[in-house]
Amino acid sequence: MENIGIFSEQERMGEPLNYQQIDCAVRNLYGGWDNISEYAIQVLKAALDSESLKELFMEQEHEEELSKQAVLQVQKYEGGKVKESNVDEIIQKALSKKQKSRDVR
């Protein structure tokens, strides 16, 4: 969610971020895109494509709450251990379930 806030603030200041700036930052800070989670990449792509960062921010806030609940559910009801190595997978499964439920409607 912080990423969306940064995008929004840059846009508000009249200096929106572009892909080249983000690519440079990712390479300098993380050594490349392979070291970034798929979830973070999806958020970055959505921010770059968004016409309403405020709306995206609110949606992202909701998605992160769902992700948190998914992780807690795995820990509590499925007896699964949540580790740094599997948290992205858990979140992706939760988001896929949410998308499937939207598609059914």
Short mmCIF file of N, CA, C and O in Angstrom, two decimals:
data_model
loop_
_atom_site.label_atom_id
_atom_site.label_comp_id
_atom_site.label_asym_id
_atom_site.label_seq_id
_atom_site.Cartn_x
_atom_site.Cartn_y
_atom_site.Cartn_z
N MET A 1 0.83 -1.17 0.00
CA MET A 1 0.00 0.00 0.00
C MET A 1 0.88 1.25 0.00
O MET A 1 0.49 2.26 -0.56
N GLU A 2 2.03 1.15 0.60
CA GLU A 2 2.93 2.30 0.60
C GLU A 2 3.29 2.72 -0.81
O GLU A 2 3.44 3.90 -1.09
N ASN A 3 3.44 1.73 -1.69
CA ASN A 3 3.78 2.05 -3.08
C ASN A 3 2.74 2.94 -3.72
O ASN A 3 3.07 3.91 -4.40
N ILE A 4 1.48 2.63 -3.50
CA ILE A 4 0.40 3.41 -4.08
C ILE A 4 0.42 4.82 -3.50
O ILE A 4 0.21 5.80 -4.21
N GLY A 5 0.69 4.93 -2.22
CA GLY A 5 0.79 6.25 -1.58
C GLY A 5 1.91 7.08 -2.18
O GLY A 5 1.75 8.28 -2.41
N ILE A 6 3.02 6.45 -2.48
CA ILE A 6 4.16 7.15 -3.10
C ILE A 6 3.77 7.61 -4.50
O ILE A 6 4.03 8.76 -4.88
N PHE A 7 3.15 6.73 -5.27
CA PHE A 7 2.70 7.10 -6.62
C PHE A 7 1.75 8.29 -6.55
O PHE A 7 1.86 9.24 -7.33
N SER A 8 0.80 8.19 -5.64
CA SER A 8 -0.21 9.24 -5.49
C SER A 8 0.42 10.57 -5.12
O SER A 8 0.08 11.62 -5.68
N GLU A 9 1.34 10.56 -4.19
CA GLU A 9 2.00 11.81 -3.75
C GLU A 9 2.83 12.41 -4.87
O GLU A 9 2.82 13.61 -5.09
N GLN A 10 3.55 11.57 -5.59
CA GLN A 10 4.34 12.07 -6.73
C GLN A 10 3.43 12.70 -7.78
O GLN A 10 3.75 13.74 -8.35
N GLU A 11 2.28 12.05 -8.03
CA GLU A 11 1.34 12.59 -9.01
C GLU A 11 0.77 13.92 -8.53
O GLU A 11 0.64 14.87 -9.29
N ARG A 12 0.44 13.99 -7.24
CA ARG A 12 -0.09 15.23 -6.65
C ARG A 12 0.89 16.37 -6.79
O ARG A 12 0.52 17.51 -7.03
N MET A 13 2.16 16.07 -6.68
CA MET A 13 3.21 17.09 -6.79
C MET A 13 3.51 17.45 -8.24
O MET A 13 4.34 18.31 -8.51
N GLY A 14 2.85 16.78 -9.18
CA GLY A 14 3.08 17.06 -10.59
C GLY A 14 4.31 16.38 -11.15
O GLY A 14 4.79 16.75 -12.23
N GLU A 15 4.82 15.38 -10.44
CA GLU A 15 6.01 14.63 -10.88
C GLU A 15 5.73 13.13 -10.83
O GLU A 15 6.36 12.40 -10.07
N PRO A 16 4.78 12.65 -11.65
CA PRO A 16 4.44 11.22 -11.57
C PRO A 16 5.63 10.34 -11.93
O PRO A 16 6.47 10.71 -12.75
N LEU A 17 5.69 9.19 -11.27
CA LEU A 17 6.76 8.23 -11.54
C LEU A 17 6.46 7.48 -12.83
O LEU A 17 5.32 7.19 -13.15
N ASN A 18 7.52 7.13 -13.55
CA ASN A 18 7.35 6.33 -14.76
C ASN A 18 8.08 5.00 -14.60
O ASN A 18 8.80 4.77 -13.64
N TYR A 19 7.88 4.13 -15.57
CA TYR A 19 8.46 2.79 -15.49
C TYR A 19 9.99 2.83 -15.39
O TYR A 19 10.58 2.07 -14.61
N GLN A 20 10.63 3.70 -16.13
CA GLN A 20 12.10 3.75 -16.12
C GLN A 20 12.62 4.09 -14.72
O GLN A 20 13.61 3.52 -14.27
N GLN A 21 11.96 5.01 -14.03
CA GLN A 21 12.37 5.37 -12.68
C GLN A 21 12.19 4.20 -11.72
O GLN A 21 13.06 3.93 -10.88
N ILE A 22 11.07 3.50 -11.86
CA ILE A 22 10.80 2.36 -10.99
C ILE A 22 11.78 1.23 -11.28
O ILE A 22 12.33 0.61 -10.37
N ASP A 23 12.03 0.97 -12.55
CA ASP A 23 12.96 -0.08 -12.94
C ASP A 23 14.35 0.20 -12.37
O ASP A 23 14.99 -0.70 -11.81
N CYS A 24 14.78 1.43 -12.46
CA CYS A 24 16.09 1.81 -11.91
C CYS A 24 16.13 1.60 -10.40
O CYS A 24 17.10 1.05 -9.87
N ALA A 25 15.07 2.00 -9.71
CA ALA A 25 15.01 1.84 -8.26
C ALA A 25 15.03 0.36 -7.87
O ALA A 25 15.74 -0.04 -6.93
N VAL A 26 14.26 -0.46 -8.58
CA VAL A 26 14.21 -1.90 -8.27
C VAL A 26 15.58 -2.53 -8.47
O VAL A 26 16.05 -3.31 -7.64
N ARG A 27 16.25 -2.17 -9.55
CA ARG A 27 17.59 -2.74 -9.81
C ARG A 27 18.60 -2.27 -8.76
O ARG A 27 19.41 -3.07 -8.28
N ASN A 28 18.53 -1.00 -8.38
CA ASN A 28 19.48 -0.48 -7.39
C ASN A 28 19.21 -0.99 -5.98
O ASN A 28 20.14 -1.30 -5.24
N LEU A 29 17.94 -1.06 -5.61
CA LEU A 29 17.59 -1.44 -4.24
C LEU A 29 17.52 -2.95 -4.03
O LEU A 29 17.85 -3.44 -2.95
N TYR A 30 17.05 -3.69 -5.05
CA TYR A 30 16.81 -5.12 -4.87
C TYR A 30 17.65 -6.01 -5.78
O TYR A 30 17.51 -7.22 -5.75
N GLY A 31 18.45 -5.42 -6.62
CA GLY A 31 19.29 -6.21 -7.50
C GLY A 31 18.56 -6.76 -8.71
O GLY A 31 19.09 -7.59 -9.42
N GLY A 32 17.35 -6.35 -8.94
CA GLY A 32 16.58 -6.79 -10.11
C GLY A 32 15.19 -7.25 -9.74
O GLY A 32 14.83 -7.39 -8.58
N TRP A 33 14.41 -7.50 -10.79
CA TRP A 33 13.01 -7.87 -10.63
C TRP A 33 12.81 -9.27 -10.06
O TRP A 33 11.76 -9.58 -9.51
N ASP A 34 13.81 -10.13 -10.19
CA ASP A 34 13.68 -11.50 -9.67
C ASP A 34 13.60 -11.53 -8.16
O ASP A 34 13.17 -12.52 -7.58
N ASN A 35 14.02 -10.45 -7.52
CA ASN A 35 14.02 -10.39 -6.06
C ASN A 35 12.79 -9.67 -5.51
O ASN A 35 12.73 -9.36 -4.33
N ILE A 36 11.81 -9.42 -6.36
CA ILE A 36 10.56 -8.76 -5.98
C ILE A 36 9.43 -9.77 -6.04
O ILE A 36 9.35 -10.55 -6.99
N SER A 37 8.56 -9.76 -5.05
CA SER A 37 7.44 -10.71 -5.05
C SER A 37 6.49 -10.42 -6.21
O SER A 37 6.37 -9.28 -6.66
N GLU A 38 5.82 -11.46 -6.65
CA GLU A 38 4.84 -11.32 -7.73
C GLU A 38 3.74 -10.35 -7.32
O GLU A 38 3.26 -9.57 -8.13
N TYR A 39 3.35 -10.40 -6.08
CA TYR A 39 2.31 -9.49 -5.56
C TYR A 39 2.76 -8.03 -5.70
O TYR A 39 2.00 -7.19 -6.17
N ALA A 40 3.99 -7.74 -5.32
CA ALA A 40 4.51 -6.37 -5.42
C ALA A 40 4.56 -5.92 -6.88
O ALA A 40 4.24 -4.77 -7.19
N ILE A 41 4.93 -6.82 -7.76
CA ILE A 41 4.97 -6.49 -9.19
C ILE A 41 3.57 -6.17 -9.70
O ILE A 41 3.38 -5.21 -10.45
N GLN A 42 2.58 -6.95 -9.28
CA GLN A 42 1.20 -6.69 -9.69
C GLN A 42 0.74 -5.32 -9.21
O GLN A 42 0.06 -4.59 -9.94
N VAL A 43 1.10 -4.96 -7.99
CA VAL A 43 0.73 -3.66 -7.44
C VAL A 43 1.38 -2.54 -8.24
O VAL A 43 0.74 -1.54 -8.58
N LEU A 44 2.65 -2.70 -8.56
CA LEU A 44 3.35 -1.69 -9.35
C LEU A 44 2.71 -1.52 -10.73
O LEU A 44 2.51 -0.40 -11.20
N LYS A 45 2.39 -2.64 -11.38
CA LYS A 45 1.76 -2.57 -12.71
C LYS A 45 0.41 -1.87 -12.62
O LYS A 45 0.08 -1.05 -13.47
N ALA A 46 -0.36 -2.21 -11.60
CA ALA A 46 -1.67 -1.58 -11.42
C ALA A 46 -1.53 -0.09 -11.21
O ALA A 46 -2.30 0.71 -11.75
N ALA A 47 -0.54 0.32 -10.44
CA ALA A 47 -0.32 1.74 -10.18
C ALA A 47 0.07 2.47 -11.46
O ALA A 47 -0.41 3.58 -11.73
N LEU A 48 0.92 1.88 -12.25
CA LEU A 48 1.34 2.51 -13.51
C LEU A 48 0.18 2.63 -14.50
O LEU A 48 0.11 3.59 -15.26
N ASP A 49 -0.73 1.66 -14.47
CA ASP A 49 -1.85 1.65 -15.41
C ASP A 49 -3.07 2.42 -14.90
O ASP A 49 -4.00 2.66 -15.66
N SER A 50 -3.05 2.78 -13.63
CA SER A 50 -4.24 3.37 -13.02
C SER A 50 -4.48 4.81 -13.45
O SER A 50 -3.56 5.60 -13.60
N GLU A 51 -5.75 5.11 -13.63
CA GLU A 51 -6.15 6.48 -13.91
C GLU A 51 -6.64 7.16 -12.63
O GLU A 51 -6.79 8.37 -12.59
N SER A 52 -6.90 6.37 -11.59
CA SER A 52 -7.36 6.91 -10.31
C SER A 52 -6.58 6.25 -9.18
O SER A 52 -6.96 5.18 -8.69
N LEU A 53 -5.50 6.87 -8.78
CA LEU A 53 -4.68 6.29 -7.72
C LEU A 53 -5.42 6.25 -6.39
O LEU A 53 -5.21 5.34 -5.59
N LYS A 54 -6.32 7.20 -6.16
CA LYS A 54 -7.09 7.19 -4.91
C LYS A 54 -7.96 5.94 -4.84
O LYS A 54 -8.01 5.26 -3.82
N GLU A 55 -8.64 5.64 -5.94
CA GLU A 55 -9.47 4.44 -6.01
C GLU A 55 -8.61 3.19 -5.87
O GLU A 55 -8.97 2.25 -5.16
N LEU A 56 -7.47 3.18 -6.53
CA LEU A 56 -6.56 2.04 -6.44
C LEU A 56 -6.06 1.86 -5.01
O LEU A 56 -5.95 0.75 -4.51
N PHE A 57 -5.77 2.97 -4.34
CA PHE A 57 -5.31 2.92 -2.95
C PHE A 57 -6.37 2.26 -2.07
O PHE A 57 -6.06 1.39 -1.26
N MET A 58 -7.63 2.63 -2.25
CA MET A 58 -8.70 2.05 -1.45
C MET A 58 -8.86 0.56 -1.77
O MET A 58 -9.04 -0.26 -0.87
N GLU A 59 -8.75 0.21 -3.04
CA GLU A 59 -8.84 -1.20 -3.43
C GLU A 59 -7.67 -1.99 -2.85
O GLU A 59 -7.83 -3.09 -2.35
N GLN A 60 -6.48 -1.40 -2.90
CA GLN A 60 -5.30 -2.05 -2.37
C GLN A 60 -5.42 -2.27 -0.87
O GLN A 60 -5.05 -3.32 -0.35
N GLU A 61 -5.96 -1.30 -0.18
CA GLU A 61 -6.18 -1.42 1.26
C GLU A 61 -7.08 -2.62 1.55
O GLU A 61 -6.83 -3.40 2.46
N HIS A 62 -8.13 -2.75 0.76
CA HIS A 62 -9.05 -3.88 0.91
C HIS A 62 -8.34 -5.21 0.61
O HIS A 62 -8.51 -6.19 1.35
N GLU A 63 -7.58 -5.25 -0.46
CA GLU A 63 -6.85 -6.47 -0.83
C GLU A 63 -5.87 -6.88 0.28
O GLU A 63 -5.73 -8.07 0.58
N GLU A 64 -5.21 -5.92 0.88
CA GLU A 64 -4.25 -6.24 1.93
C GLU A 64 -4.95 -6.78 3.18
O GLU A 64 -4.43 -7.66 3.85
N GLU A 65 -6.14 -6.26 3.46
CA GLU A 65 -6.91 -6.81 4.58
C GLU A 65 -7.32 -8.24 4.29
O GLU A 65 -7.24 -9.11 5.17
N LEU A 66 -7.75 -8.52 3.05
CA LEU A 66 -8.08 -9.90 2.67
C LEU A 66 -6.86 -10.81 2.79
O LEU A 66 -6.97 -11.95 3.23
N SER A 67 -5.70 -10.30 2.38
CA SER A 67 -4.47 -11.09 2.47
C SER A 67 -4.15 -11.41 3.92
O SER A 67 -3.79 -12.55 4.25
N LYS A 68 -4.29 -10.43 4.76
CA LYS A 68 -4.03 -10.63 6.20
C LYS A 68 -4.97 -11.70 6.75
O LYS A 68 -4.54 -12.60 7.47
N GLN A 69 -6.25 -11.61 6.38
CA GLN A 69 -7.22 -12.58 6.86
C GLN A 69 -6.91 -13.98 6.33
O GLN A 69 -7.07 -14.97 7.03
N ALA A 70 -6.44 -14.07 5.09
CA ALA A 70 -6.09 -15.36 4.50
C ALA A 70 -4.94 -16.00 5.26
O ALA A 70 -4.97 -17.20 5.55
N VAL A 71 -3.95 -15.22 5.59
CA VAL A 71 -2.80 -15.73 6.33
C VAL A 71 -3.25 -16.20 7.72
O VAL A 71 -2.88 -17.29 8.17
N LEU A 72 -4.07 -15.40 8.38
CA LEU A 72 -4.57 -15.79 9.71
C LEU A 72 -5.42 -17.05 9.63
O LEU A 72 -5.35 -17.91 10.52
N GLN A 73 -6.21 -17.19 8.56
CA GLN A 73 -7.04 -18.37 8.39
C GLN A 73 -6.19 -19.62 8.22
O GLN A 73 -6.47 -20.66 8.79
N VAL A 74 -5.14 -19.51 7.42
CA VAL A 74 -4.25 -20.66 7.23
C VAL A 74 -3.63 -21.07 8.57
O VAL A 74 -3.59 -22.24 8.91
N GLN A 75 -3.20 -20.08 9.32
CA GLN A 75 -2.59 -20.39 10.61
C GLN A 75 -3.59 -21.04 11.56
O GLN A 75 -3.27 -22.02 12.23
N LYS A 76 -4.78 -20.50 11.63
CA LYS A 76 -5.76 -20.94 12.62
C LYS A 76 -6.50 -22.21 12.22
O LYS A 76 -6.58 -23.15 13.00
N TYR A 77 -7.05 -22.24 11.02
CA TYR A 77 -7.96 -23.32 10.64
C TYR A 77 -7.31 -24.45 9.84
O TYR A 77 -7.78 -25.57 9.88
N GLU A 78 -6.30 -24.12 9.11
CA GLU A 78 -5.69 -25.16 8.29
C GLU A 78 -4.43 -25.72 8.92
O GLU A 78 -3.81 -26.62 8.38
N GLY A 79 -4.04 -25.16 10.04
CA GLY A 79 -2.87 -25.65 10.74
C GLY A 79 -1.58 -25.45 9.99
O GLY A 79 -0.55 -26.00 10.35
N GLY A 80 -1.63 -24.67 8.93
CA GLY A 80 -0.43 -24.43 8.13
C GLY A 80 0.47 -23.41 8.77
O GLY A 80 0.02 -22.50 9.45
N LYS A 81 1.72 -23.61 8.59
CA LYS A 81 2.69 -22.65 9.08
C LYS A 81 2.95 -21.61 8.02
O LYS A 81 3.22 -21.93 6.88
N VAL A 82 2.87 -20.37 8.43
CA VAL A 82 3.12 -19.28 7.51
C VAL A 82 4.56 -18.82 7.73
O VAL A 82 4.95 -18.49 8.83
N LYS A 83 5.30 -18.88 6.63
CA LYS A 83 6.70 -18.45 6.67
C LYS A 83 6.91 -17.44 5.57
O LYS A 83 6.08 -17.29 4.67
N GLU A 84 8.01 -16.76 5.63
CA GLU A 84 8.32 -15.79 4.58
C GLU A 84 8.34 -16.46 3.22
O GLU A 84 7.91 -15.88 2.22
N SER A 85 8.75 -17.71 3.18
CA SER A 85 8.87 -18.41 1.89
C SER A 85 7.52 -18.81 1.29
O SER A 85 7.44 -19.06 0.10
N ASN A 86 6.45 -18.88 2.09
CA ASN A 86 5.18 -19.30 1.51
C ASN A 86 4.07 -18.25 1.62
O ASN A 86 2.96 -18.48 1.17
N VAL A 87 4.35 -17.11 2.20
CA VAL A 87 3.30 -16.10 2.39
C VAL A 87 2.76 -15.58 1.06
O VAL A 87 1.55 -15.39 0.91
N ASP A 88 3.60 -15.40 0.07
CA ASP A 88 3.13 -14.94 -1.25
C ASP A 88 2.18 -15.97 -1.86
O ASP A 88 1.16 -15.61 -2.45
N GLU A 89 2.50 -17.24 -1.72
CA GLU A 89 1.64 -18.29 -2.25
C GLU A 89 0.27 -18.27 -1.56
O GLU A 89 -0.77 -18.40 -2.22
N ILE A 90 0.26 -18.10 -0.26
CA ILE A 90 -0.99 -18.04 0.49
C ILE A 90 -1.83 -16.85 0.03
O ILE A 90 -3.04 -16.97 -0.20
N ILE A 91 -1.19 -15.72 -0.13
CA ILE A 91 -1.89 -14.51 -0.57
C ILE A 91 -2.45 -14.69 -1.98
O ILE A 91 -3.59 -14.33 -2.26
N GLN A 92 -1.65 -15.27 -2.88
CA GLN A 92 -2.11 -15.48 -4.25
C GLN A 92 -3.32 -16.41 -4.28
O GLN A 92 -4.26 -16.19 -5.04
N LYS A 93 -3.32 -17.45 -3.44
CA LYS A 93 -4.46 -18.36 -3.38
C LYS A 93 -5.71 -17.61 -2.91
O LYS A 93 -6.79 -17.81 -3.45
N ALA A 94 -5.54 -16.77 -1.90
CA ALA A 94 -6.68 -16.00 -1.38
C ALA A 94 -7.22 -15.05 -2.44
O ALA A 94 -8.43 -14.93 -2.62
N LEU A 95 -6.32 -14.38 -3.15
CA LEU A 95 -6.76 -13.45 -4.19
C LEU A 95 -7.43 -14.20 -5.34
O LEU A 95 -8.40 -13.71 -5.92
N SER A 96 -6.95 -15.39 -5.67
CA SER A 96 -7.57 -16.19 -6.72
C SER A 96 -8.98 -16.61 -6.31
O SER A 96 -9.90 -16.57 -7.12
N LYS A 97 -9.13 -17.01 -5.04
CA LYS A 97 -10.46 -17.39 -4.55
C LYS A 97 -11.41 -16.20 -4.64
O LYS A 97 -12.55 -16.34 -5.04
N LYS A 98 -10.91 -15.02 -4.28
CA LYS A 98 -11.74 -13.82 -4.34
C LYS A 98 -12.13 -13.53 -5.78
O LYS A 98 -13.28 -13.21 -6.06
N GLN A 99 -11.20 -13.64 -6.71
CA GLN A 99 -11.48 -13.37 -8.11
C GLN A 99 -12.50 -14.37 -8.65
O GLN A 99 -13.41 -14.00 -9.37
N LYS A 100 -12.37 -15.64 -8.28
CA LYS A 100 -13.32 -16.65 -8.73
C LYS A 100 -14.71 -16.35 -8.20
O LYS A 100 -15.69 -16.51 -8.91
N SER A 101 -14.81 -15.89 -6.96
CA SER A 101 -16.13 -15.57 -6.42
C SER A 101 -16.73 -14.36 -7.13
O SER A 101 -17.93 -14.28 -7.30
N ARG A 102 -15.90 -13.42 -7.58
CA ARG A 102 -16.38 -12.27 -8.35
C ARG A 102 -16.88 -12.74 -9.72
O ARG A 102 -17.87 -12.25 -10.21
N ASP A 103 -16.15 -13.66 -10.34
CA ASP A 103 -16.50 -14.15 -11.67
C ASP A 103 -17.83 -14.89 -11.67
O ASP A 103 -18.55 -14.88 -12.65
N VAL A 104 -18.14 -15.55 -10.55
CA VAL A 104 -19.38 -16.31 -10.45
C VAL A 104 -20.58 -15.37 -10.40
O VAL A 104 -21.63 -15.67 -10.89
N ARG A 105 -20.42 -14.20 -9.82
CA ARG A 105 -21.52 -13.23 -9.68
C ARG A 105 -21.97 -12.70 -10.98
O ARG A 105 -21.74 -12.52 -11.95
#
